[in-house]
Amino acid sequence: MHRSLGPRLSVVPAVLWLLAGIGWLIGEAVTASAFPAYSYATNYISDLGVPDVGIFQGRTIDSPLSAVMNTVFIGHGVLFALAGLLVARAVASTSRSASRAVAVLVVAHFVGITLVGLFHGSQASVDDGAIVLHVLGAAVAITSGNVVAIVAGASSRAVDAPRGYRVASIVLGVVGLVSLVMLLVDSGSTAITLLPDGVWERASVYTIIAWELLSGGLLLTGVLRRRAAARA
């Protein structure tokens, strides 16, 4: 991927993806630290964005820094989409179908994760019907984010991406989608409980974070190598 993109186009999406991934992890950790007895294994990520205090689906909800997490959700969507659109535009002449697919998927991720940040997984949302938008947004954001990784892995050979990057992207995307399915199976059945819901959810989301950090790192490395070669 990094060989065919110009330095100016490469460095911007690289920085955006790196900021999105690192910002998510830091923002989540900070918000979780203020949430009494928050569990990465049993609590959902979106529990951190609920402004209400109470009980929802058997989980205690109390996130004093909910505004921080909701900002992280929406901010991630913006950065992820901008980076993806820049890369899609840069590779359009090389792989038009992949470029269009990435553009649609990153915009879908932005819309989905923005819905998660605006409409919360809480009893209040159940009561007013907004929970539908929250669940739909999460499903769209997680699915589209992981499919982006698969599309990038499957198509990036055309722009000379390293084989390791291509394989890792596809593996991350598949693992993320399988984890999402397992979350739905586990949470919807009393007979099947392989892992806590929070583990499955994070496995489906962290694959997206891992992929954008990988992609950002690859692009940035390409820029640094080209600049070093130019000086030499």
mmCIF file with all atom_site columns, C-alpha atoms in Angstrom:
data_model
loop_
_atom_site.group_PDB
_atom_site.id
_atom_site.type_symbol
_atom_site.label_atom_id
_atom_site.label_alt_id
_atom_site.label_comp_id
_atom_site.label_asym_id
_atom_site.label_entity_id
_atom_site.label_seq_id
_atom_site.pdbx_PDB_ins_code
_atom_site.Cartn_x
_atom_site.Cartn_y
_atom_site.Cartn_z
_atom_site.occupancy
_atom_site.B_iso_or_equiv
_atom_site.pdbx_formal_charge
_atom_site.auth_seq_id
_atom_site.auth_comp_id
_atom_site.auth_asym_id
_atom_site.auth_atom_id
_atom_site.pdbx_PDB_model_num
ATOM 1   C CA . MET A 1 1   ? 0.000   0.000   0.000   1.00 0.00 ? 1   MET A CA 1
ATOM 2   C CA . HIS A 1 2   ? 2.717   2.491   0.909   1.00 0.00 ? 2   HIS A CA 1
ATOM 3   C CA . ARG A 1 3   ? 4.717   2.296   -2.338  1.00 0.00 ? 3   ARG A CA 1
ATOM 4   C CA . SER A 1 4   ? 2.031   3.605   -4.664  1.00 0.00 ? 4   SER A CA 1
ATOM 5   C CA . LEU A 1 5   ? 0.835   6.546   -2.583  1.00 0.00 ? 5   LEU A CA 1
ATOM 6   C CA . GLY A 1 6   ? 2.559   9.898   -2.697  1.00 0.00 ? 6   GLY A CA 1
ATOM 7   C CA . PRO A 1 7   ? 4.223   11.117  0.531   1.00 0.00 ? 7   PRO A CA 1
ATOM 8   C CA . ARG A 1 8   ? 1.739   13.947  1.003   1.00 0.00 ? 8   ARG A CA 1
ATOM 9   C CA . LEU A 1 9   ? -1.256  11.632  0.649   1.00 0.00 ? 9   LEU A CA 1
ATOM 10  C CA . SER A 1 10  ? 0.305   8.900   2.740   1.00 0.00 ? 10  SER A CA 1
ATOM 11  C CA . VAL A 1 11  ? 1.257   10.832  5.846   1.00 0.00 ? 11  VAL A CA 1
ATOM 12  C CA . VAL A 1 12  ? -2.165  12.392  6.454   1.00 0.00 ? 12  VAL A CA 1
ATOM 13  C CA . PRO A 1 13  ? -4.263  9.190   6.554   1.00 0.00 ? 13  PRO A CA 1
ATOM 14  C CA . ALA A 1 14  ? -1.447  7.509   8.478   1.00 0.00 ? 14  ALA A CA 1
ATOM 15  C CA . VAL A 1 15  ? -1.604  10.127  11.213  1.00 0.00 ? 15  VAL A CA 1
ATOM 16  C CA . LEU A 1 16  ? -5.411  10.107  11.221  1.00 0.00 ? 16  LEU A CA 1
ATOM 17  C CA . TRP A 1 17  ? -5.606  6.328   11.653  1.00 0.00 ? 17  TRP A CA 1
ATOM 18  C CA . LEU A 1 18  ? -2.937  6.328   14.348  1.00 0.00 ? 18  LEU A CA 1
ATOM 19  C CA . LEU A 1 19  ? -4.694  9.124   16.227  1.00 0.00 ? 19  LEU A CA 1
ATOM 20  C CA . ALA A 1 20  ? -8.023  7.308   15.932  1.00 0.00 ? 20  ALA A CA 1
ATOM 21  C CA . GLY A 1 21  ? -6.683  4.041   17.320  1.00 0.00 ? 21  GLY A CA 1
ATOM 22  C CA . ILE A 1 22  ? -4.512  5.476   20.074  1.00 0.00 ? 22  ILE A CA 1
ATOM 23  C CA . GLY A 1 23  ? -7.179  8.006   21.003  1.00 0.00 ? 23  GLY A CA 1
ATOM 24  C CA . TRP A 1 24  ? -9.767  5.237   21.354  1.00 0.00 ? 24  TRP A CA 1
ATOM 25  C CA . LEU A 1 25  ? -7.598  3.126   23.646  1.00 0.00 ? 25  LEU A CA 1
ATOM 26  C CA . ILE A 1 26  ? -6.595  6.055   25.842  1.00 0.00 ? 26  ILE A CA 1
ATOM 27  C CA . GLY A 1 27  ? -10.106 7.523   25.983  1.00 0.00 ? 27  GLY A CA 1
ATOM 28  C CA . GLU A 1 28  ? -11.614 4.160   26.851  1.00 0.00 ? 28  GLU A CA 1
ATOM 29  C CA . ALA A 1 29  ? -9.059  3.519   29.602  1.00 0.00 ? 29  ALA A CA 1
ATOM 30  C CA . VAL A 1 30  ? -9.550  6.978   31.129  1.00 0.00 ? 30  VAL A CA 1
ATOM 31  C CA . THR A 1 31  ? -13.342 6.656   31.080  1.00 0.00 ? 31  THR A CA 1
ATOM 32  C CA . ALA A 1 32  ? -13.216 3.128   32.497  1.00 0.00 ? 32  ALA A CA 1
ATOM 33  C CA . SER A 1 33  ? -10.946 4.268   35.344  1.00 0.00 ? 33  SER A CA 1
ATOM 34  C CA . ALA A 1 34  ? -13.695 6.606   36.582  1.00 0.00 ? 34  ALA A CA 1
ATOM 35  C CA . PHE A 1 35  ? -16.433 3.951   36.283  1.00 0.00 ? 35  PHE A CA 1
ATOM 36  C CA . PRO A 1 36  ? -16.748 2.110   39.640  1.00 0.00 ? 36  PRO A CA 1
ATOM 37  C CA . ALA A 1 37  ? -15.990 -1.624  39.277  1.00 0.00 ? 37  ALA A CA 1
ATOM 38  C CA . TYR A 1 38  ? -15.976 -1.455  35.484  1.00 0.00 ? 38  TYR A CA 1
ATOM 39  C CA . SER A 1 39  ? -15.047 -4.789  33.911  1.00 0.00 ? 39  SER A CA 1
ATOM 40  C CA . TYR A 1 40  ? -13.503 -5.102  30.457  1.00 0.00 ? 40  TYR A CA 1
ATOM 41  C CA . ALA A 1 41  ? -14.766 -8.694  30.435  1.00 0.00 ? 41  ALA A CA 1
ATOM 42  C CA . THR A 1 42  ? -18.410 -8.286  31.406  1.00 0.00 ? 42  THR A CA 1
ATOM 43  C CA . ASN A 1 43  ? -19.281 -4.667  30.643  1.00 0.00 ? 43  ASN A CA 1
ATOM 44  C CA . TYR A 1 44  ? -19.946 -3.420  27.135  1.00 0.00 ? 44  TYR A CA 1
ATOM 45  C CA . ILE A 1 45  ? -17.790 -0.647  25.726  1.00 0.00 ? 45  ILE A CA 1
ATOM 46  C CA . SER A 1 46  ? -20.904 1.456   25.197  1.00 0.00 ? 46  SER A CA 1
ATOM 47  C CA . ASP A 1 47  ? -21.676 1.246   28.939  1.00 0.00 ? 47  ASP A CA 1
ATOM 48  C CA . LEU A 1 48  ? -18.942 3.868   29.275  1.00 0.00 ? 48  LEU A CA 1
ATOM 49  C CA . GLY A 1 49  ? -21.001 6.314   27.208  1.00 0.00 ? 49  GLY A CA 1
ATOM 50  C CA . VAL A 1 50  ? -24.249 6.059   29.178  1.00 0.00 ? 50  VAL A CA 1
ATOM 51  C CA . PRO A 1 51  ? -24.902 9.305   31.097  1.00 0.00 ? 51  PRO A CA 1
ATOM 52  C CA . ASP A 1 52  ? -27.518 7.707   33.385  1.00 0.00 ? 52  ASP A CA 1
ATOM 53  C CA . VAL A 1 53  ? -26.818 5.841   36.629  1.00 0.00 ? 53  VAL A CA 1
ATOM 54  C CA . GLY A 1 54  ? -28.719 2.624   37.162  1.00 0.00 ? 54  GLY A CA 1
ATOM 55  C CA . ILE A 1 55  ? -29.044 -1.018  36.176  1.00 0.00 ? 55  ILE A CA 1
ATOM 56  C CA . PHE A 1 56  ? -29.306 -2.170  32.567  1.00 0.00 ? 56  PHE A CA 1
ATOM 57  C CA . GLN A 1 57  ? -29.519 -5.809  31.492  1.00 0.00 ? 57  GLN A CA 1
ATOM 58  C CA . GLY A 1 58  ? -28.145 -6.824  34.882  1.00 0.00 ? 58  GLY A CA 1
ATOM 59  C CA . ARG A 1 59  ? -25.101 -4.521  34.636  1.00 0.00 ? 59  ARG A CA 1
ATOM 60  C CA . THR A 1 60  ? -24.532 -1.564  36.962  1.00 0.00 ? 60  THR A CA 1
ATOM 61  C CA . ILE A 1 61  ? -24.128 1.622   34.917  1.00 0.00 ? 61  ILE A CA 1
ATOM 62  C CA . ASP A 1 62  ? -22.241 4.556   36.407  1.00 0.00 ? 62  ASP A CA 1
ATOM 63  C CA . SER A 1 63  ? -19.941 6.433   34.007  1.00 0.00 ? 63  SER A CA 1
ATOM 64  C CA . PRO A 1 64  ? -19.014 9.905   35.318  1.00 0.00 ? 64  PRO A CA 1
ATOM 65  C CA . LEU A 1 65  ? -16.957 10.550  32.166  1.00 0.00 ? 65  LEU A CA 1
ATOM 66  C CA . SER A 1 66  ? -19.608 9.372   29.704  1.00 0.00 ? 66  SER A CA 1
ATOM 67  C CA . ALA A 1 67  ? -19.159 12.548  27.646  1.00 0.00 ? 67  ALA A CA 1
ATOM 68  C CA . VAL A 1 68  ? -15.511 11.619  27.105  1.00 0.00 ? 68  VAL A CA 1
ATOM 69  C CA . MET A 1 69  ? -16.389 8.189   25.715  1.00 0.00 ? 69  MET A CA 1
ATOM 70  C CA . ASN A 1 70  ? -19.115 9.569   23.477  1.00 0.00 ? 70  ASN A CA 1
ATOM 71  C CA . THR A 1 71  ? -16.610 12.075  22.118  1.00 0.00 ? 71  THR A CA 1
ATOM 72  C CA . VAL A 1 72  ? -14.223 9.186   21.497  1.00 0.00 ? 72  VAL A CA 1
ATOM 73  C CA . PHE A 1 73  ? -16.909 7.270   19.588  1.00 0.00 ? 73  PHE A CA 1
ATOM 74  C CA . ILE A 1 74  ? -17.749 10.168  17.282  1.00 0.00 ? 74  ILE A CA 1
ATOM 75  C CA . GLY A 1 75  ? -14.152 11.346  16.977  1.00 0.00 ? 75  GLY A CA 1
ATOM 76  C CA . HIS A 1 76  ? -13.049 7.876   15.962  1.00 0.00 ? 76  HIS A CA 1
ATOM 77  C CA . GLY A 1 77  ? -15.707 7.785   13.279  1.00 0.00 ? 77  GLY A CA 1
ATOM 78  C CA . VAL A 1 78  ? -14.563 11.112  11.851  1.00 0.00 ? 78  VAL A CA 1
ATOM 79  C CA . LEU A 1 79  ? -10.845 10.215  11.808  1.00 0.00 ? 79  LEU A CA 1
ATOM 80  C CA . PHE A 1 80  ? -11.438 6.686   10.487  1.00 0.00 ? 80  PHE A CA 1
ATOM 81  C CA . ALA A 1 81  ? -13.629 7.959   7.655   1.00 0.00 ? 81  ALA A CA 1
ATOM 82  C CA . LEU A 1 82  ? -11.339 10.828  6.645   1.00 0.00 ? 82  LEU A CA 1
ATOM 83  C CA . ALA A 1 83  ? -8.309  8.529   6.492   1.00 0.00 ? 83  ALA A CA 1
ATOM 84  C CA . GLY A 1 84  ? -10.214 5.915   4.515   1.00 0.00 ? 84  GLY A CA 1
ATOM 85  C CA . LEU A 1 85  ? -11.573 8.444   2.017   1.00 0.00 ? 85  LEU A CA 1
ATOM 86  C CA . LEU A 1 86  ? -8.097  9.890   1.418   1.00 0.00 ? 86  LEU A CA 1
ATOM 87  C CA . VAL A 1 87  ? -6.628  6.453   0.777   1.00 0.00 ? 87  VAL A CA 1
ATOM 88  C CA . ALA A 1 88  ? -9.601  5.442   -1.382  1.00 0.00 ? 88  ALA A CA 1
ATOM 89  C CA . ARG A 1 89  ? -9.095  8.523   -3.514  1.00 0.00 ? 89  ARG A CA 1
ATOM 90  C CA . ALA A 1 90  ? -5.361  7.904   -3.805  1.00 0.00 ? 90  ALA A CA 1
ATOM 91  C CA . VAL A 1 91  ? -5.758  4.312   -5.042  1.00 0.00 ? 91  VAL A CA 1
ATOM 92  C CA . ALA A 1 92  ? -8.806  4.910   -7.249  1.00 0.00 ? 92  ALA A CA 1
ATOM 93  C CA . SER A 1 93  ? -6.780  4.698   -10.459 1.00 0.00 ? 93  SER A CA 1
ATOM 94  C CA . THR A 1 94  ? -5.234  1.395   -9.373  1.00 0.00 ? 94  THR A CA 1
ATOM 95  C CA . SER A 1 95  ? -8.291  -0.387  -7.996  1.00 0.00 ? 95  SER A CA 1
ATOM 96  C CA . ARG A 1 96  ? -11.521 1.494   -8.634  1.00 0.00 ? 96  ARG A CA 1
ATOM 97  C CA . SER A 1 97  ? -13.855 -1.169  -7.185  1.00 0.00 ? 97  SER A CA 1
ATOM 98  C CA . ALA A 1 98  ? -11.849 -1.485  -3.974  1.00 0.00 ? 98  ALA A CA 1
ATOM 99  C CA . SER A 1 99  ? -11.641 2.305   -3.718  1.00 0.00 ? 99  SER A CA 1
ATOM 100 C CA . ARG A 1 100 ? -15.410 2.639   -3.918  1.00 0.00 ? 100 ARG A CA 1
ATOM 101 C CA . ALA A 1 101 ? -15.971 -0.187  -1.447  1.00 0.00 ? 101 ALA A CA 1
ATOM 102 C CA . VAL A 1 102 ? -13.611 1.347   1.112   1.00 0.00 ? 102 VAL A CA 1
ATOM 103 C CA . ALA A 1 103 ? -15.217 4.773   0.697   1.00 0.00 ? 103 ALA A CA 1
ATOM 104 C CA . VAL A 1 104 ? -18.713 3.387   1.318   1.00 0.00 ? 104 VAL A CA 1
ATOM 105 C CA . LEU A 1 105 ? -17.589 1.253   4.256   1.00 0.00 ? 105 LEU A CA 1
ATOM 106 C CA . VAL A 1 106 ? -15.694 3.981   6.127   1.00 0.00 ? 106 VAL A CA 1
ATOM 107 C CA . VAL A 1 107 ? -18.657 6.337   5.772   1.00 0.00 ? 107 VAL A CA 1
ATOM 108 C CA . ALA A 1 108 ? -20.933 3.569   7.069   1.00 0.00 ? 108 ALA A CA 1
ATOM 109 C CA . HIS A 1 109 ? -18.589 3.124   10.043  1.00 0.00 ? 109 HIS A CA 1
ATOM 110 C CA . PHE A 1 110 ? -18.759 6.854   10.744  1.00 0.00 ? 110 PHE A CA 1
ATOM 111 C CA . VAL A 1 111 ? -22.569 6.849   10.664  1.00 0.00 ? 111 VAL A CA 1
ATOM 112 C CA . GLY A 1 112 ? -22.794 3.739   12.844  1.00 0.00 ? 112 GLY A CA 1
ATOM 113 C CA . ILE A 1 113 ? -20.349 4.806   15.534  1.00 0.00 ? 113 ILE A CA 1
ATOM 114 C CA . THR A 1 114 ? -21.894 8.286   15.614  1.00 0.00 ? 114 THR A CA 1
ATOM 115 C CA . LEU A 1 115 ? -25.260 6.699   16.399  1.00 0.00 ? 115 LEU A CA 1
ATOM 116 C CA . VAL A 1 116 ? -23.573 4.801   19.246  1.00 0.00 ? 116 VAL A CA 1
ATOM 117 C CA . GLY A 1 117 ? -22.218 8.084   20.608  1.00 0.00 ? 117 GLY A CA 1
ATOM 118 C CA . LEU A 1 118 ? -25.559 9.867   20.360  1.00 0.00 ? 118 LEU A CA 1
ATOM 119 C CA . PHE A 1 119 ? -27.988 7.111   21.408  1.00 0.00 ? 119 PHE A CA 1
ATOM 120 C CA . HIS A 1 120 ? -27.025 5.031   24.415  1.00 0.00 ? 120 HIS A CA 1
ATOM 121 C CA . GLY A 1 121 ? -27.511 1.457   25.559  1.00 0.00 ? 121 GLY A CA 1
ATOM 122 C CA . SER A 1 122 ? -29.606 2.254   28.614  1.00 0.00 ? 122 SER A CA 1
ATOM 123 C CA . GLN A 1 123 ? -33.018 1.708   30.148  1.00 0.00 ? 123 GLN A CA 1
ATOM 124 C CA . ALA A 1 124 ? -33.979 5.251   29.170  1.00 0.00 ? 124 ALA A CA 1
ATOM 125 C CA . SER A 1 125 ? -33.230 4.402   25.532  1.00 0.00 ? 125 SER A CA 1
ATOM 126 C CA . VAL A 1 126 ? -35.345 1.266   25.799  1.00 0.00 ? 126 VAL A CA 1
ATOM 127 C CA . ASP A 1 127 ? -38.211 3.313   27.199  1.00 0.00 ? 127 ASP A CA 1
ATOM 128 C CA . ASP A 1 128 ? -38.133 5.948   24.436  1.00 0.00 ? 128 ASP A CA 1
ATOM 129 C CA . GLY A 1 129 ? -37.255 3.543   21.602  1.00 0.00 ? 129 GLY A CA 1
ATOM 130 C CA . ALA A 1 130 ? -33.819 5.018   20.889  1.00 0.00 ? 130 ALA A CA 1
ATOM 131 C CA . ILE A 1 131 ? -32.197 1.678   21.711  1.00 0.00 ? 131 ILE A CA 1
ATOM 132 C CA . VAL A 1 132 ? -32.961 0.613   18.128  1.00 0.00 ? 132 VAL A CA 1
ATOM 133 C CA . LEU A 1 133 ? -30.653 3.321   16.812  1.00 0.00 ? 133 LEU A CA 1
ATOM 134 C CA . HIS A 1 134 ? -27.958 2.349   19.300  1.00 0.00 ? 134 HIS A CA 1
ATOM 135 C CA . VAL A 1 135 ? -28.036 -1.339  18.371  1.00 0.00 ? 135 VAL A CA 1
ATOM 136 C CA . LEU A 1 136 ? -28.250 -0.590  14.649  1.00 0.00 ? 136 LEU A CA 1
ATOM 137 C CA . GLY A 1 137 ? -25.361 1.856   14.899  1.00 0.00 ? 137 GLY A CA 1
ATOM 138 C CA . ALA A 1 138 ? -23.156 -0.627  16.753  1.00 0.00 ? 138 ALA A CA 1
ATOM 139 C CA . ALA A 1 139 ? -23.916 -3.395  14.260  1.00 0.00 ? 139 ALA A CA 1
ATOM 140 C CA . VAL A 1 140 ? -23.157 -1.164  11.278  1.00 0.00 ? 140 VAL A CA 1
ATOM 141 C CA . ALA A 1 141 ? -19.985 0.279   12.815  1.00 0.00 ? 141 ALA A CA 1
ATOM 142 C CA . ILE A 1 142 ? -18.512 -3.081  13.811  1.00 0.00 ? 142 ILE A CA 1
ATOM 143 C CA . THR A 1 143 ? -19.468 -4.857  10.588  1.00 0.00 ? 143 THR A CA 1
ATOM 144 C CA . SER A 1 144 ? -18.279 -2.126  8.232   1.00 0.00 ? 144 SER A CA 1
ATOM 145 C CA . GLY A 1 145 ? -15.053 -1.549  10.160  1.00 0.00 ? 145 GLY A CA 1
ATOM 146 C CA . ASN A 1 146 ? -14.069 -5.206  9.938   1.00 0.00 ? 146 ASN A CA 1
ATOM 147 C CA . VAL A 1 147 ? -15.119 -5.528  6.301   1.00 0.00 ? 147 VAL A CA 1
ATOM 148 C CA . VAL A 1 148 ? -12.848 -2.557  5.484   1.00 0.00 ? 148 VAL A CA 1
ATOM 149 C CA . ALA A 1 149 ? -9.929  -4.573  6.828   1.00 0.00 ? 149 ALA A CA 1
ATOM 150 C CA . ILE A 1 150 ? -10.882 -7.567  4.677   1.00 0.00 ? 150 ILE A CA 1
ATOM 151 C CA . VAL A 1 151 ? -11.286 -5.440  1.531   1.00 0.00 ? 151 VAL A CA 1
ATOM 152 C CA . ALA A 1 152 ? -7.955  -3.727  2.200   1.00 0.00 ? 152 ALA A CA 1
ATOM 153 C CA . GLY A 1 153 ? -6.221  -7.053  2.646   1.00 0.00 ? 153 GLY A CA 1
ATOM 154 C CA . ALA A 1 154 ? -7.789  -8.629  -0.419  1.00 0.00 ? 154 ALA A CA 1
ATOM 155 C CA . SER A 1 155 ? -7.142  -5.698  -2.751  1.00 0.00 ? 155 SER A CA 1
ATOM 156 C CA . SER A 1 156 ? -3.919  -4.100  -1.533  1.00 0.00 ? 156 SER A CA 1
ATOM 157 C CA . ARG A 1 157 ? -1.692  -6.423  -3.551  1.00 0.00 ? 157 ARG A CA 1
ATOM 158 C CA . ALA A 1 158 ? -2.506  -4.185  -6.511  1.00 0.00 ? 158 ALA A CA 1
ATOM 159 C CA . VAL A 1 159 ? -0.674  -1.336  -4.778  1.00 0.00 ? 159 VAL A CA 1
ATOM 160 C CA . ASP A 1 160 ? 2.258   -3.485  -3.648  1.00 0.00 ? 160 ASP A CA 1
ATOM 161 C CA . ALA A 1 161 ? 1.325   -3.877  0.012   1.00 0.00 ? 161 ALA A CA 1
ATOM 162 C CA . PRO A 1 162 ? 3.497   -6.413  1.853   1.00 0.00 ? 162 PRO A CA 1
ATOM 163 C CA . ARG A 1 163 ? 2.084   -9.934  2.016   1.00 0.00 ? 163 ARG A CA 1
ATOM 164 C CA . GLY A 1 164 ? 2.141   -9.837  5.824   1.00 0.00 ? 164 GLY A CA 1
ATOM 165 C CA . TYR A 1 165 ? -0.096  -6.765  5.802   1.00 0.00 ? 165 TYR A CA 1
ATOM 166 C CA . ARG A 1 166 ? -2.547  -8.381  3.392   1.00 0.00 ? 166 ARG A CA 1
ATOM 167 C CA . VAL A 1 167 ? -2.826  -11.552 5.454   1.00 0.00 ? 167 VAL A CA 1
ATOM 168 C CA . ALA A 1 168 ? -3.050  -9.713  8.776   1.00 0.00 ? 168 ALA A CA 1
ATOM 169 C CA . SER A 1 169 ? -5.805  -7.433  7.470   1.00 0.00 ? 169 SER A CA 1
ATOM 170 C CA . ILE A 1 170 ? -7.946  -10.337 6.293   1.00 0.00 ? 170 ILE A CA 1
ATOM 171 C CA . VAL A 1 171 ? -7.389  -12.298 9.511   1.00 0.00 ? 171 VAL A CA 1
ATOM 172 C CA . LEU A 1 172 ? -8.283  -9.303  11.680  1.00 0.00 ? 172 LEU A CA 1
ATOM 173 C CA . GLY A 1 173 ? -11.458 -8.639  9.719   1.00 0.00 ? 173 GLY A CA 1
ATOM 174 C CA . VAL A 1 174 ? -12.593 -12.261 9.831   1.00 0.00 ? 174 VAL A CA 1
ATOM 175 C CA . VAL A 1 175 ? -11.860 -12.580 13.557  1.00 0.00 ? 175 VAL A CA 1
ATOM 176 C CA . GLY A 1 176 ? -13.819 -9.380  14.184  1.00 0.00 ? 176 GLY A CA 1
ATOM 177 C CA . LEU A 1 177 ? -16.875 -10.581 12.265  1.00 0.00 ? 177 LEU A CA 1
ATOM 178 C CA . VAL A 1 178 ? -16.800 -14.033 13.882  1.00 0.00 ? 178 VAL A CA 1
ATOM 179 C CA . SER A 1 179 ? -16.547 -12.379 17.310  1.00 0.00 ? 179 SER A CA 1
ATOM 180 C CA . LEU A 1 180 ? -19.584 -10.228 16.513  1.00 0.00 ? 180 LEU A CA 1
ATOM 181 C CA . VAL A 1 181 ? -21.565 -13.333 15.563  1.00 0.00 ? 181 VAL A CA 1
ATOM 182 C CA . MET A 1 182 ? -20.453 -15.076 18.744  1.00 0.00 ? 182 MET A CA 1
ATOM 183 C CA . LEU A 1 183 ? -21.519 -12.051 20.784  1.00 0.00 ? 183 LEU A CA 1
ATOM 184 C CA . LEU A 1 184 ? -24.999 -12.318 19.296  1.00 0.00 ? 184 LEU A CA 1
ATOM 185 C CA . VAL A 1 185 ? -25.099 -16.090 19.894  1.00 0.00 ? 185 VAL A CA 1
ATOM 186 C CA . ASP A 1 186 ? -23.788 -15.916 23.456  1.00 0.00 ? 186 ASP A CA 1
ATOM 187 C CA . SER A 1 187 ? -25.923 -12.954 24.514  1.00 0.00 ? 187 SER A CA 1
ATOM 188 C CA . GLY A 1 188 ? -29.044 -14.385 22.933  1.00 0.00 ? 188 GLY A CA 1
ATOM 189 C CA . SER A 1 189 ? -28.829 -17.839 24.475  1.00 0.00 ? 189 SER A CA 1
ATOM 190 C CA . THR A 1 190 ? -28.865 -19.094 28.042  1.00 0.00 ? 190 THR A CA 1
ATOM 191 C CA . ALA A 1 191 ? -27.551 -22.483 26.919  1.00 0.00 ? 191 ALA A CA 1
ATOM 192 C CA . ILE A 1 192 ? -24.345 -21.137 25.317  1.00 0.00 ? 192 ILE A CA 1
ATOM 193 C CA . THR A 1 193 ? -21.855 -19.065 27.295  1.00 0.00 ? 193 THR A CA 1
ATOM 194 C CA . LEU A 1 194 ? -18.380 -19.545 25.916  1.00 0.00 ? 194 LEU A CA 1
ATOM 195 C CA . LEU A 1 195 ? -17.000 -16.147 26.923  1.00 0.00 ? 195 LEU A CA 1
ATOM 196 C CA . PRO A 1 196 ? -18.413 -13.072 28.680  1.00 0.00 ? 196 PRO A CA 1
ATOM 197 C CA . ASP A 1 197 ? -20.158 -10.597 26.406  1.00 0.00 ? 197 ASP A CA 1
ATOM 198 C CA . GLY A 1 198 ? -17.542 -7.925  26.972  1.00 0.00 ? 198 GLY A CA 1
ATOM 199 C CA . VAL A 1 199 ? -14.812 -10.213 25.663  1.00 0.00 ? 199 VAL A CA 1
ATOM 200 C CA . TRP A 1 200 ? -16.673 -10.998 22.441  1.00 0.00 ? 200 TRP A CA 1
ATOM 201 C CA . GLU A 1 201 ? -17.557 -7.350  21.911  1.00 0.00 ? 201 GLU A CA 1
ATOM 202 C CA . ARG A 1 202 ? -13.998 -6.169  22.425  1.00 0.00 ? 202 ARG A CA 1
ATOM 203 C CA . ALA A 1 203 ? -12.704 -8.885  20.118  1.00 0.00 ? 203 ALA A CA 1
ATOM 204 C CA . SER A 1 204 ? -15.015 -7.523  17.411  1.00 0.00 ? 204 SER A CA 1
ATOM 205 C CA . VAL A 1 205 ? -14.021 -3.890  18.010  1.00 0.00 ? 205 VAL A CA 1
ATOM 206 C CA . TYR A 1 206 ? -10.325 -4.170  18.824  1.00 0.00 ? 206 TYR A CA 1
ATOM 207 C CA . THR A 1 207 ? -9.701  -5.882  15.484  1.00 0.00 ? 207 THR A CA 1
ATOM 208 C CA . ILE A 1 208 ? -10.732 -2.593  13.847  1.00 0.00 ? 208 ILE A CA 1
ATOM 209 C CA . ILE A 1 209 ? -8.421  -0.639  16.143  1.00 0.00 ? 209 ILE A CA 1
ATOM 210 C CA . ALA A 1 210 ? -5.577  -3.068  15.458  1.00 0.00 ? 210 ALA A CA 1
ATOM 211 C CA . TRP A 1 211 ? -6.101  -2.798  11.701  1.00 0.00 ? 211 TRP A CA 1
ATOM 212 C CA . GLU A 1 212 ? -6.090  1.002   11.627  1.00 0.00 ? 212 GLU A CA 1
ATOM 213 C CA . LEU A 1 213 ? -2.941  1.099   13.775  1.00 0.00 ? 213 LEU A CA 1
ATOM 214 C CA . LEU A 1 214 ? -1.335  -1.445  11.431  1.00 0.00 ? 214 LEU A CA 1
ATOM 215 C CA . SER A 1 215 ? -2.386  0.530   8.351   1.00 0.00 ? 215 SER A CA 1
ATOM 216 C CA . GLY A 1 216 ? -1.326  3.849   9.824   1.00 0.00 ? 216 GLY A CA 1
ATOM 217 C CA . GLY A 1 217 ? 2.026   2.397   10.838  1.00 0.00 ? 217 GLY A CA 1
ATOM 218 C CA . LEU A 1 218 ? 2.581   0.919   7.387   1.00 0.00 ? 218 LEU A CA 1
ATOM 219 C CA . LEU A 1 219 ? 1.782   4.179   5.613   1.00 0.00 ? 219 LEU A CA 1
ATOM 220 C CA . LEU A 1 220 ? 3.950   6.230   7.961   1.00 0.00 ? 220 LEU A CA 1
ATOM 221 C CA . THR A 1 221 ? 6.852   3.796   7.604   1.00 0.00 ? 221 THR A CA 1
ATOM 222 C CA . GLY A 1 222 ? 6.556   4.112   3.837   1.00 0.00 ? 222 GLY A CA 1
ATOM 223 C CA . VAL A 1 223 ? 6.780   7.896   4.059   1.00 0.00 ? 223 VAL A CA 1
ATOM 224 C CA . LEU A 1 224 ? 9.850   7.781   6.291   1.00 0.00 ? 224 LEU A CA 1
ATOM 225 C CA . ARG A 1 225 ? 11.576  5.277   4.007   1.00 0.00 ? 225 ARG A CA 1
ATOM 226 C CA . ARG A 1 226 ? 10.935  7.377   0.920   1.00 0.00 ? 226 ARG A CA 1
ATOM 227 C CA . ARG A 1 227 ? 12.236  10.498  2.617   1.00 0.00 ? 227 ARG A CA 1
ATOM 228 C CA . ALA A 1 228 ? 15.365  8.673   3.777   1.00 0.00 ? 228 ALA A CA 1
ATOM 229 C CA . ALA A 1 229 ? 15.918  7.355   0.255   1.00 0.00 ? 229 ALA A CA 1
ATOM 230 C CA . ALA A 1 230 ? 15.450  10.850  -1.190  1.00 0.00 ? 230 ALA A CA 1
ATOM 231 C CA . ARG A 1 231 ? 18.084  12.270  1.160   1.00 0.00 ? 231 ARG A CA 1
ATOM 232 C CA . ALA A 1 232 ? 20.481  9.467   0.280   1.00 0.00 ? 232 ALA A CA 1
#
